[in-house]
């Protein structure tokens, strides 16, 4: 079982990035997938989550209106499109999978991958 976040990098404020969560070893369409981030010296925080089945989506305040989560079960991928990036978005971003967004965002996920660094700076 593997999840791997990728697509991070360095951008200027106002820029965009698309993160990808590549999964393998389990049936993605049976799992909710969430994105988290952790900045140096700060606690991990939720960013967004997308359920399996009904595909219901959740955004947290730090992402609402700027980020878009989506999934392509056929390709075993979950995306996080991030627009209008701000310096405070600088963090390592992780993806995690579990039975539902309720479980994932409660940190009761089953799988979590290594993160990808996002740096927003002028």
JSON list of C-alpha atoms in Angstrom, two decimals:
[
{"chain": "A", "resi": 1, "resn": "UNK", "atom": "CA", "xyz": [0.00, 0.00, 0.00]},
{"chain": "A", "resi": 2, "resn": "UNK", "atom": "CA", "xyz": [1.37, 3.37, -0.93]},
{"chain": "A", "resi": 3, "resn": "UNK", "atom": "CA", "xyz": [0.30, 6.99, -1.11]},
{"chain": "A", "resi": 4, "resn": "UNK", "atom": "CA", "xyz": [2.67, 9.57, -2.47]},
{"chain": "A", "resi": 5, "resn": "UNK", "atom": "CA", "xyz": [2.04, 13.28, -2.65]},
{"chain": "A", "resi": 6, "resn": "UNK", "atom": "CA", "xyz": [3.77, 15.18, -5.41]},
{"chain": "A", "resi": 7, "resn": "UNK", "atom": "CA", "xyz": [3.56, 18.44, -7.30]},
{"chain": "A", "resi": 8, "resn": "UNK", "atom": "CA", "xyz": [4.88, 20.77, -4.65]},
{"chain": "A", "resi": 9, "resn": "UNK", "atom": "CA", "xyz": [7.36, 23.51, -5.34]},
{"chain": "A", "resi": 10, "resn": "UNK", "atom": "CA", "xyz": [8.12, 27.18, -4.89]},
{"chain": "A", "resi": 11, "resn": "UNK", "atom": "CA", "xyz": [5.74, 29.83, -6.17]},
{"chain": "A", "resi": 12, "resn": "UNK", "atom": "CA", "xyz": [5.14, 33.50, -5.67]},
{"chain": "A", "resi": 13, "resn": "UNK", "atom": "CA", "xyz": [2.11, 34.77, -3.78]},
{"chain": "A", "resi": 14, "resn": "UNK", "atom": "CA", "xyz": [-0.93, 34.58, -6.02]},
{"chain": "A", "resi": 15, "resn": "UNK", "atom": "CA", "xyz": [0.46, 31.62, -7.91]},
{"chain": "A", "resi": 16, "resn": "UNK", "atom": "CA", "xyz": [-0.97, 28.14, -8.37]},
{"chain": "A", "resi": 17, "resn": "UNK", "atom": "CA", "xyz": [0.10, 24.57, -7.89]},
{"chain": "A", "resi": 18, "resn": "UNK", "atom": "CA", "xyz": [-1.63, 21.24, -8.43]},
{"chain": "A", "resi": 19, "resn": "UNK", "atom": "CA", "xyz": [-0.75, 18.51, -6.00]},
{"chain": "A", "resi": 20, "resn": "UNK", "atom": "CA", "xyz": [-1.29, 14.87, -6.83]},
{"chain": "A", "resi": 21, "resn": "UNK", "atom": "CA", "xyz": [-1.78, 11.95, -4.47]},
{"chain": "A", "resi": 22, "resn": "UNK", "atom": "CA", "xyz": [-0.79, 8.76, -6.23]},
{"chain": "A", "resi": 23, "resn": "UNK", "atom": "CA", "xyz": [-2.15, 5.61, -4.63]},
{"chain": "A", "resi": 24, "resn": "UNK", "atom": "CA", "xyz": [-1.46, 1.93, -5.09]},
{"chain": "A", "resi": 25, "resn": "UNK", "atom": "CA", "xyz": [-2.11, -1.33, -3.32]},
{"chain": "A", "resi": 26, "resn": "UNK", "atom": "CA", "xyz": [-5.73, -0.66, -2.39]},
{"chain": "A", "resi": 27, "resn": "UNK", "atom": "CA", "xyz": [-9.01, 0.12, -4.12]},
{"chain": "A", "resi": 28, "resn": "UNK", "atom": "CA", "xyz": [-9.12, 3.89, -4.17]},
{"chain": "A", "resi": 29, "resn": "UNK", "atom": "CA", "xyz": [-12.80, 4.18, -4.98]},
{"chain": "A", "resi": 30, "resn": "UNK", "atom": "CA", "xyz": [-13.63, 2.59, -1.63]},
{"chain": "A", "resi": 31, "resn": "UNK", "atom": "CA", "xyz": [-11.77, 5.22, 0.35]},
{"chain": "A", "resi": 32, "resn": "UNK", "atom": "CA", "xyz": [-12.08, 8.84, 1.30]},
{"chain": "A", "resi": 33, "resn": "UNK", "atom": "CA", "xyz": [-8.91, 10.85, 0.75]},
{"chain": "A", "resi": 34, "resn": "UNK", "atom": "CA", "xyz": [-7.94, 13.94, 2.61]},
{"chain": "A", "resi": 35, "resn": "UNK", "atom": "CA", "xyz": [-5.22, 16.52, 2.32]},
{"chain": "A", "resi": 36, "resn": "UNK", "atom": "CA", "xyz": [-3.39, 17.85, 5.36]},
{"chain": "A", "resi": 37, "resn": "UNK", "atom": "CA", "xyz": [-0.53, 20.23, 5.82]},
{"chain": "A", "resi": 38, "resn": "UNK", "atom": "CA", "xyz": [2.05, 20.98, 8.44]},
{"chain": "A", "resi": 39, "resn": "UNK", "atom": "CA", "xyz": [4.19, 24.08, 8.65]},
{"chain": "A", "resi": 40, "resn": "UNK", "atom": "CA", "xyz": [7.34, 24.26, 10.78]},
{"chain": "A", "resi": 41, "resn": "UNK", "atom": "CA", "xyz": [6.48, 24.78, 14.42]},
{"chain": "A", "resi": 42, "resn": "UNK", "atom": "CA", "xyz": [2.77, 24.33, 13.83]},
{"chain": "A", "resi": 43, "resn": "UNK", "atom": "CA", "xyz": [0.34, 21.48, 14.26]},
{"chain": "A", "resi": 44, "resn": "UNK", "atom": "CA", "xyz": [-0.90, 19.47, 11.32]},
{"chain": "A", "resi": 45, "resn": "UNK", "atom": "CA", "xyz": [-4.14, 20.88, 9.95]},
{"chain": "A", "resi": 46, "resn": "UNK", "atom": "CA", "xyz": [-6.80, 19.63, 7.63]},
{"chain": "A", "resi": 47, "resn": "UNK", "atom": "CA", "xyz": [-7.14, 21.21, 4.22]},
{"chain": "A", "resi": 48, "resn": "UNK", "atom": "CA", "xyz": [-9.75, 19.25, 2.28]},
{"chain": "A", "resi": 49, "resn": "UNK", "atom": "CA", "xyz": [-11.31, 15.82, 1.96]},
{"chain": "A", "resi": 50, "resn": "UNK", "atom": "CA", "xyz": [-13.32, 13.95, -0.67]},
{"chain": "A", "resi": 51, "resn": "UNK", "atom": "CA", "xyz": [-15.50, 10.99, 0.19]},
{"chain": "A", "resi": 52, "resn": "UNK", "atom": "CA", "xyz": [-15.84, 7.79, -1.75]},
{"chain": "A", "resi": 53, "resn": "UNK", "atom": "CA", "xyz": [-19.31, 6.80, -2.89]},
{"chain": "A", "resi": 54, "resn": "UNK", "atom": "CA", "xyz": [-21.21, 10.10, -2.83]},
{"chain": "A", "resi": 55, "resn": "UNK", "atom": "CA", "xyz": [-18.02, 12.07, -3.55]},
{"chain": "A", "resi": 56, "resn": "UNK", "atom": "CA", "xyz": [-18.97, 14.67, -0.97]},
{"chain": "A", "resi": 57, "resn": "UNK", "atom": "CA", "xyz": [-16.28, 17.30, -0.55]},
{"chain": "A", "resi": 58, "resn": "UNK", "atom": "CA", "xyz": [-15.17, 19.22, 2.49]},
{"chain": "A", "resi": 59, "resn": "UNK", "atom": "CA", "xyz": [-13.00, 22.29, 2.62]},
{"chain": "A", "resi": 60, "resn": "UNK", "atom": "CA", "xyz": [-11.56, 23.86, 5.70]},
{"chain": "A", "resi": 61, "resn": "UNK", "atom": "CA", "xyz": [-11.31, 27.59, 6.22]},
{"chain": "A", "resi": 62, "resn": "UNK", "atom": "CA", "xyz": [-7.71, 27.68, 5.07]},
{"chain": "A", "resi": 63, "resn": "UNK", "atom": "CA", "xyz": [-8.68, 26.30, 1.65]},
{"chain": "A", "resi": 64, "resn": "UNK", "atom": "CA", "xyz": [-12.24, 27.40, 1.00]},
{"chain": "A", "resi": 65, "resn": "UNK", "atom": "CA", "xyz": [-12.61, 29.39, -2.21]},
{"chain": "A", "resi": 66, "resn": "UNK", "atom": "CA", "xyz": [-9.02, 28.88, -3.32]},
{"chain": "A", "resi": 67, "resn": "UNK", "atom": "CA", "xyz": [-8.41, 25.13, -3.40]},
{"chain": "A", "resi": 68, "resn": "UNK", "atom": "CA", "xyz": [-10.25, 22.40, -5.30]},
{"chain": "A", "resi": 69, "resn": "UNK", "atom": "CA", "xyz": [-10.04, 18.70, -4.52]},
{"chain": "A", "resi": 70, "resn": "UNK", "atom": "CA", "xyz": [-10.91, 16.06, -7.09]},
{"chain": "A", "resi": 71, "resn": "UNK", "atom": "CA", "xyz": [-10.35, 12.38, -7.69]},
{"chain": "A", "resi": 72, "resn": "UNK", "atom": "CA", "xyz": [-9.84, 10.06, -10.64]},
{"chain": "A", "resi": 73, "resn": "UNK", "atom": "CA", "xyz": [-10.42, 6.56, -9.35]},
{"chain": "A", "resi": 74, "resn": "UNK", "atom": "CA", "xyz": [-9.52, 4.99, -12.67]},
{"chain": "A", "resi": 75, "resn": "UNK", "atom": "CA", "xyz": [-6.06, 6.52, -12.44]},
{"chain": "A", "resi": 76, "resn": "UNK", "atom": "CA", "xyz": [-5.73, 6.04, -8.67]},
{"chain": "A", "resi": 77, "resn": "UNK", "atom": "CA", "xyz": [-5.17, 9.74, -8.24]},
{"chain": "A", "resi": 78, "resn": "UNK", "atom": "CA", "xyz": [-6.51, 12.50, -6.03]},
{"chain": "A", "resi": 79, "resn": "UNK", "atom": "CA", "xyz": [-5.69, 16.11, -6.84]},
{"chain": "A", "resi": 80, "resn": "UNK", "atom": "CA", "xyz": [-5.54, 19.34, -4.93]},
{"chain": "A", "resi": 81, "resn": "UNK", "atom": "CA", "xyz": [-5.61, 22.40, -7.16]},
{"chain": "A", "resi": 82, "resn": "UNK", "atom": "CA", "xyz": [-4.35, 25.36, -5.19]},
{"chain": "A", "resi": 83, "resn": "UNK", "atom": "CA", "xyz": [-4.89, 28.87, -6.51]},
{"chain": "A", "resi": 84, "resn": "UNK", "atom": "CA", "xyz": [-4.23, 32.31, -5.08]},
{"chain": "A", "resi": 85, "resn": "UNK", "atom": "CA", "xyz": [-1.52, 30.91, -2.89]},
{"chain": "A", "resi": 86, "resn": "UNK", "atom": "CA", "xyz": [-0.41, 32.90, 0.14]},
{"chain": "A", "resi": 87, "resn": "UNK", "atom": "CA", "xyz": [2.82, 32.76, 2.17]},
{"chain": "A", "resi": 88, "resn": "UNK", "atom": "CA", "xyz": [0.85, 31.18, 5.00]},
{"chain": "A", "resi": 89, "resn": "UNK", "atom": "CA", "xyz": [0.13, 28.21, 2.73]},
{"chain": "A", "resi": 90, "resn": "UNK", "atom": "CA", "xyz": [3.79, 27.27, 3.01]},
{"chain": "A", "resi": 91, "resn": "UNK", "atom": "CA", "xyz": [3.91, 23.76, 4.49]},
{"chain": "A", "resi": 92, "resn": "UNK", "atom": "CA", "xyz": [4.47, 20.11, 3.77]},
{"chain": "A", "resi": 93, "resn": "UNK", "atom": "CA", "xyz": [1.28, 18.70, 2.30]},
{"chain": "A", "resi": 94, "resn": "UNK", "atom": "CA", "xyz": [0.22, 15.11, 2.91]},
{"chain": "A", "resi": 95, "resn": "UNK", "atom": "CA", "xyz": [-2.57, 12.91, 1.63]},
{"chain": "A", "resi": 96, "resn": "UNK", "atom": "CA", "xyz": [-4.26, 10.21, 3.68]},
{"chain": "A", "resi": 97, "resn": "UNK", "atom": "CA", "xyz": [-6.95, 7.59, 3.01]},
{"chain": "A", "resi": 98, "resn": "UNK", "atom": "CA", "xyz": [-9.61, 6.10, 5.22]},
{"chain": "A", "resi": 99, "resn": "UNK", "atom": "CA", "xyz": [-13.18, 4.79, 5.21]},
{"chain": "A", "resi": 100, "resn": "UNK", "atom": "CA", "xyz": [-14.79, 8.26, 5.27]},
{"chain": "A", "resi": 101, "resn": "UNK", "atom": "CA", "xyz": [-13.89, 11.91, 5.56]},
{"chain": "A", "resi": 102, "resn": "UNK", "atom": "CA", "xyz": [-15.20, 11.81, 9.14]},
{"chain": "A", "resi": 103, "resn": "UNK", "atom": "CA", "xyz": [-12.56, 9.22, 9.97]},
{"chain": "A", "resi": 104, "resn": "UNK", "atom": "CA", "xyz": [-9.79, 10.76, 7.89]},
{"chain": "A", "resi": 105, "resn": "UNK", "atom": "CA", "xyz": [-10.17, 14.23, 9.34]},
{"chain": "A", "resi": 106, "resn": "UNK", "atom": "CA", "xyz": [-10.26, 12.73, 12.82]},
{"chain": "A", "resi": 107, "resn": "UNK", "atom": "CA", "xyz": [-6.83, 11.29, 12.07]},
{"chain": "A", "resi": 108, "resn": "UNK", "atom": "CA", "xyz": [-8.26, 7.76, 12.00]},
{"chain": "A", "resi": 109, "resn": "UNK", "atom": "CA", "xyz": [-7.00, 7.21, 8.49]},
{"chain": "A", "resi": 110, "resn": "UNK", "atom": "CA", "xyz": [-5.63, 3.86, 7.40]},
{"chain": "A", "resi": 111, "resn": "UNK", "atom": "CA", "xyz": [-2.91, 5.06, 5.07]},
{"chain": "A", "resi": 112, "resn": "UNK", "atom": "CA", "xyz": [-0.84, 8.20, 4.85]},
{"chain": "A", "resi": 113, "resn": "UNK", "atom": "CA", "xyz": [1.87, 9.03, 2.40]},
{"chain": "A", "resi": 114, "resn": "UNK", "atom": "CA", "xyz": [4.99, 11.11, 2.47]},
{"chain": "A", "resi": 115, "resn": "UNK", "atom": "CA", "xyz": [4.47, 14.76, 1.87]},
{"chain": "A", "resi": 116, "resn": "UNK", "atom": "CA", "xyz": [5.45, 17.31, -0.70]},
{"chain": "A", "resi": 117, "resn": "UNK", "atom": "CA", "xyz": [6.83, 20.74, 0.17]},
{"chain": "A", "resi": 118, "resn": "UNK", "atom": "CA", "xyz": [4.97, 23.85, -0.91]},
{"chain": "A", "resi": 119, "resn": "UNK", "atom": "CA", "xyz": [6.73, 27.18, -0.48]},
{"chain": "A", "resi": 120, "resn": "UNK", "atom": "CA", "xyz": [5.01, 30.46, -1.23]},
{"chain": "A", "resi": 121, "resn": "UNK", "atom": "CA", "xyz": [7.37, 33.40, -1.17]},
{"chain": "A", "resi": 122, "resn": "UNK", "atom": "CA", "xyz": [8.22, 36.51, -3.11]}
]
